[in-house]
Amino acid sequence: MYEDIEQILFSEEDISRATEDIALRINDDYKGLSPVIIGVLKGSFIFLADLVRKLDIDFTVDFIKASSYGGNTKSSGEVKITSNISSDIENKDVILVEDIIDTGYTLSYITEYLKGFSPHSLRICTLFDKPDRRVVPIKVDYAGILTEDLFIVGCGLDYNEKYRGMPYAGVPKTQFQKIKE
Ligand code: IMP
Ligand code: MG
């Protein structure tokens, strides 16, 4: 089904273990609290679903959507909110959930935007992080898997809307060719 994947970088087990580790930390850090868990659409939906099923605290879920790469694989630095949260986060503990942090443009924009609603706290959680690619500094509170500068797909991450349902994470052949050039 995924024969156009050049290389699998992270197995289902790697991803499940990383998700479990983050869930344990969140269960610990938010004991007795009820955070609002905000997923950044679309990429975070699978990680968020996996993560919340491992939580044993009270929480609510919301989503926010920001424009990012479109069909391209390089960030433009131009971010805008295209779909907003529907809950009131004033004085709430917010956990923002991303699929991957690359340059940091998207999350720094969303973070500043959400701070405008005066949450009590705001932490950042991501399944994948490419720290070497960062342009805008970002404090990542919960990072699942650190990865190098390769364009990866699977577990919610797409290339032209493809591969989101792939249960492991890997590099599509098209991207691998580009890297070798
Ligand atoms: P940033 O604004 O450069 O940090 O990019 C963040 C967004 O770009 C993520 O939410 C992803 O949607 C997308 N993105 C960045 N790197 C990758 C990747 O390797 N694969 C798929 N999507 C990516
Ligand atoms: Mg995303």
Coordinates of C-alpha atoms and ligand atoms in Angstrom, one line a residue:
M1 CA 0.0 0.0 0.0
Y2 CA 2.8 2.4 0.8
E3 CA 5.4 1.1 -1.8
D4 CA 6.4 4.7 -2.6
I5 CA 8.0 5.1 0.9
E6 CA 11.7 5.2 0.5
Q7 CA 12.6 4.6 4.2
I8 CA 10.7 4.0 7.4
L9 CA 12.2 6.1 10.1
F10 CA 9.9 5.4 13.1
S11 CA 7.9 2.2 13.6
E12 CA 4.4 2.0 15.2
E13 CA 6.1 0.8 18.4
D14 CA 8.4 3.9 18.4
I15 CA 5.5 6.2 18.0
S16 CA 3.3 4.4 20.6
R17 CA 6.2 4.5 23.1
A18 CA 6.8 8.2 22.6
T19 CA 3.1 8.9 22.9
E20 CA 2.9 6.8 26.1
D21 CA 5.9 8.7 27.6
I22 CA 4.2 12.1 26.9
A23 CA 0.9 10.8 28.4
L24 CA 2.6 9.8 31.6
R25 CA 4.2 13.2 32.0
I26 CA 0.9 15.0 31.3
N27 CA -1.0 12.8 33.7
D28 CA 1.6 13.7 36.3
D29 CA 1.8 17.4 35.5
Y30 CA -1.9 18.0 35.3
K31 CA -3.1 15.8 38.1
G32 CA -6.3 17.4 39.6
L33 CA -6.5 19.9 36.7
S34 CA -8.7 19.8 33.5
P35 CA -6.6 21.2 30.6
V36 CA -8.0 22.2 27.2
I37 CA -6.2 20.1 24.7
I38 CA -6.0 22.0 21.4
G39 CA -5.0 20.1 18.3
V40 CA -3.5 22.0 15.4
L41 CA -5.3 20.7 12.3
K42 CA -5.0 18.7 10.3
G43 CA -1.8 16.9 11.1
S44 CA -2.2 16.4 14.8
F45 CA -5.5 14.5 14.7
I46 CA -4.0 11.0 14.9
F47 CA -1.4 11.8 17.6
L48 CA -4.1 13.7 19.6
A49 CA -6.4 10.7 19.4
D50 CA -3.7 8.3 20.5
L51 CA -2.5 10.7 23.3
V52 CA -5.9 11.4 24.9
R53 CA -6.7 7.7 25.1
K54 CA -3.7 7.3 27.4
L55 CA -4.7 10.2 29.7
D56 CA -6.3 9.5 33.1
I57 CA -7.1 13.2 33.9
D58 CA -10.1 15.3 33.0
F59 CA -9.7 17.3 29.8
T60 CA -11.6 18.9 27.0
V61 CA -10.6 18.9 23.3
D62 CA -10.7 21.7 20.8
F63 CA -9.0 22.4 17.5
I64 CA -7.4 25.2 15.6
K65 CA -6.3 25.3 12.0
A66 CA -3.6 27.4 10.5
S67 CA -2.4 27.7 7.0
S68 CA 1.0 26.2 6.5
Y69 CA 2.8 24.6 3.6
G70 CA -0.1 24.0 1.2
G71 CA 1.2 21.7 -1.4
N72 CA 4.8 22.7 -0.8
T73 CA 7.4 21.2 1.6
K74 CA 9.1 24.4 2.6
S75 CA 7.5 26.9 5.1
S76 CA 6.7 30.3 3.7
G77 CA 6.8 32.0 7.1
E78 CA 3.3 33.3 6.4
V79 CA 0.8 31.9 8.8
K80 CA -2.9 32.7 9.3
I81 CA -5.6 31.2 11.4
T82 CA -8.2 29.6 9.1
S83 CA -10.4 27.9 11.7
N84 CA -10.6 29.0 15.3
I85 CA -11.1 27.3 18.6
S86 CA -14.7 27.3 19.9
S87 CA -14.0 27.1 23.6
D88 CA -13.3 29.8 26.2
I89 CA -9.7 29.4 27.3
E90 CA -9.5 32.4 29.6
N91 CA -7.8 31.2 32.9
K92 CA -7.6 27.7 31.5
D93 CA -4.6 25.4 31.3
V94 CA -4.0 24.9 27.6
I95 CA -1.9 22.2 25.9
L96 CA -1.3 22.8 22.2
V97 CA -0.8 19.6 20.3
E98 CA 1.1 19.6 17.0
D99 CA 2.2 16.8 14.6
I100 CA 5.7 18.3 13.9
I101 CA 7.6 21.5 14.6
D102 CA 9.9 22.5 11.8
T103 CA 10.8 26.2 11.5
G104 CA 8.5 27.1 14.4
Y105 CA 6.6 29.8 12.4
T106 CA 3.2 28.0 12.8
L107 CA 3.4 27.3 16.5
S108 CA 4.9 30.7 17.5
Y109 CA 2.1 32.4 15.6
I110 CA -0.6 30.2 17.2
T111 CA 0.9 30.5 20.6
E112 CA 0.9 34.3 20.5
Y113 CA -2.6 34.3 19.1
L114 CA -3.9 32.0 21.9
K115 CA -2.1 34.1 24.6
G116 CA -4.4 36.9 23.6
F117 CA -7.2 34.9 25.2
S118 CA -5.4 35.0 28.6
P119 CA -5.1 31.3 29.4
H120 CA -3.8 30.4 32.8
S121 CA -1.0 28.4 31.2
L122 CA 0.0 27.3 27.8
R123 CA 2.3 24.4 27.0
I124 CA 3.4 22.9 23.7
C125 CA 3.3 19.2 22.9
T126 CA 4.5 17.7 19.6
L127 CA 4.9 14.1 18.3
F128 CA 7.9 15.0 16.1
D129 CA 10.4 17.8 16.5
K130 CA 13.1 19.0 14.0
P131 CA 15.1 21.3 16.4
D132 CA 17.9 21.9 13.9
R133 CA 15.4 23.5 11.5
R134 CA 14.2 26.1 13.9
V135 CA 14.0 29.7 12.7
V136 CA 11.8 31.1 15.4
P137 CA 12.8 29.9 18.9
I138 CA 10.0 27.9 20.7
K139 CA 9.9 26.3 24.1
V140 CA 8.7 22.7 23.5
D141 CA 7.3 21.2 26.7
Y142 CA 6.6 17.7 25.5
A143 CA 8.4 16.4 22.4
G144 CA 7.9 12.8 21.4
I145 CA 10.6 12.1 18.8
L146 CA 13.4 14.3 17.7
T147 CA 14.2 13.9 14.0
E148 CA 16.6 15.2 11.4
D149 CA 15.9 17.4 8.4
L150 CA 14.0 15.0 6.3
F151 CA 10.4 15.5 5.2
I152 CA 8.4 12.7 6.9
V153 CA 4.9 11.4 6.4
G154 CA 2.5 9.1 8.3
C155 CA 0.8 9.3 11.7
G156 CA -1.2 12.3 10.5
L157 CA 1.6 14.0 8.5
D158 CA 1.0 14.4 4.8
Y159 CA 2.5 15.1 1.5
N160 CA -0.2 16.7 -0.7
E161 CA -2.8 15.2 1.7
K162 CA -1.4 11.7 1.2
Y163 CA -0.1 9.2 3.8
R164 CA -1.9 10.6 6.9
G165 CA -3.2 7.2 7.8
M166 CA 0.1 5.4 7.5
P167 CA 0.7 3.9 11.0
Y168 CA 4.5 4.4 10.9
A169 CA 6.6 7.5 9.8
G170 CA 8.8 7.5 6.8
V171 CA 10.2 9.5 3.9
P172 CA 8.3 9.3 0.6
K173 CA 10.4 8.5 -2.5
T174 CA 9.8 11.9 -4.2
Q175 CA 11.2 13.7 -1.2
F176 CA 14.2 11.3 -0.9
Q177 CA 15.1 12.0 -4.5
K178 CA 15.1 15.7 -3.8
I179 CA 17.4 15.3 -0.8
K180 CA 19.9 13.3 -2.8
E181 CA 20.0 15.9 -5.6
Ligands
IMP1 P1 6.7 25.1 10.8 O1 5.8 26.3 10.8 O2 7.8 25.3 9.8 O3 7.2 24.7 12.2 O4 5.9 23.9 10.2 C1 4.9 23.3 10.9 C2 4.0 22.6 10.0 O5 4.5 22.2 8.7 C3 3.6 21.3 10.6 O6 2.4 21.5 11.4 C4 3.3 20.4 9.5 O7 2.0 20.5 9.0 C5 4.2 20.9 8.4 N1 5.5 20.1 8.3 C6 6.7 20.5 8.7 N2 7.6 19.5 8.5 C7 6.9 18.5 8.0 C8 7.3 17.2 7.6 O8 8.5 16.7 7.7 N3 6.3 16.4 7.1 C9 5.0 16.8 7.0 N4 4.6 18.0 7.3 C10 5.6 18.9 7.8
MG2 MG 0.6 20.7 11.0

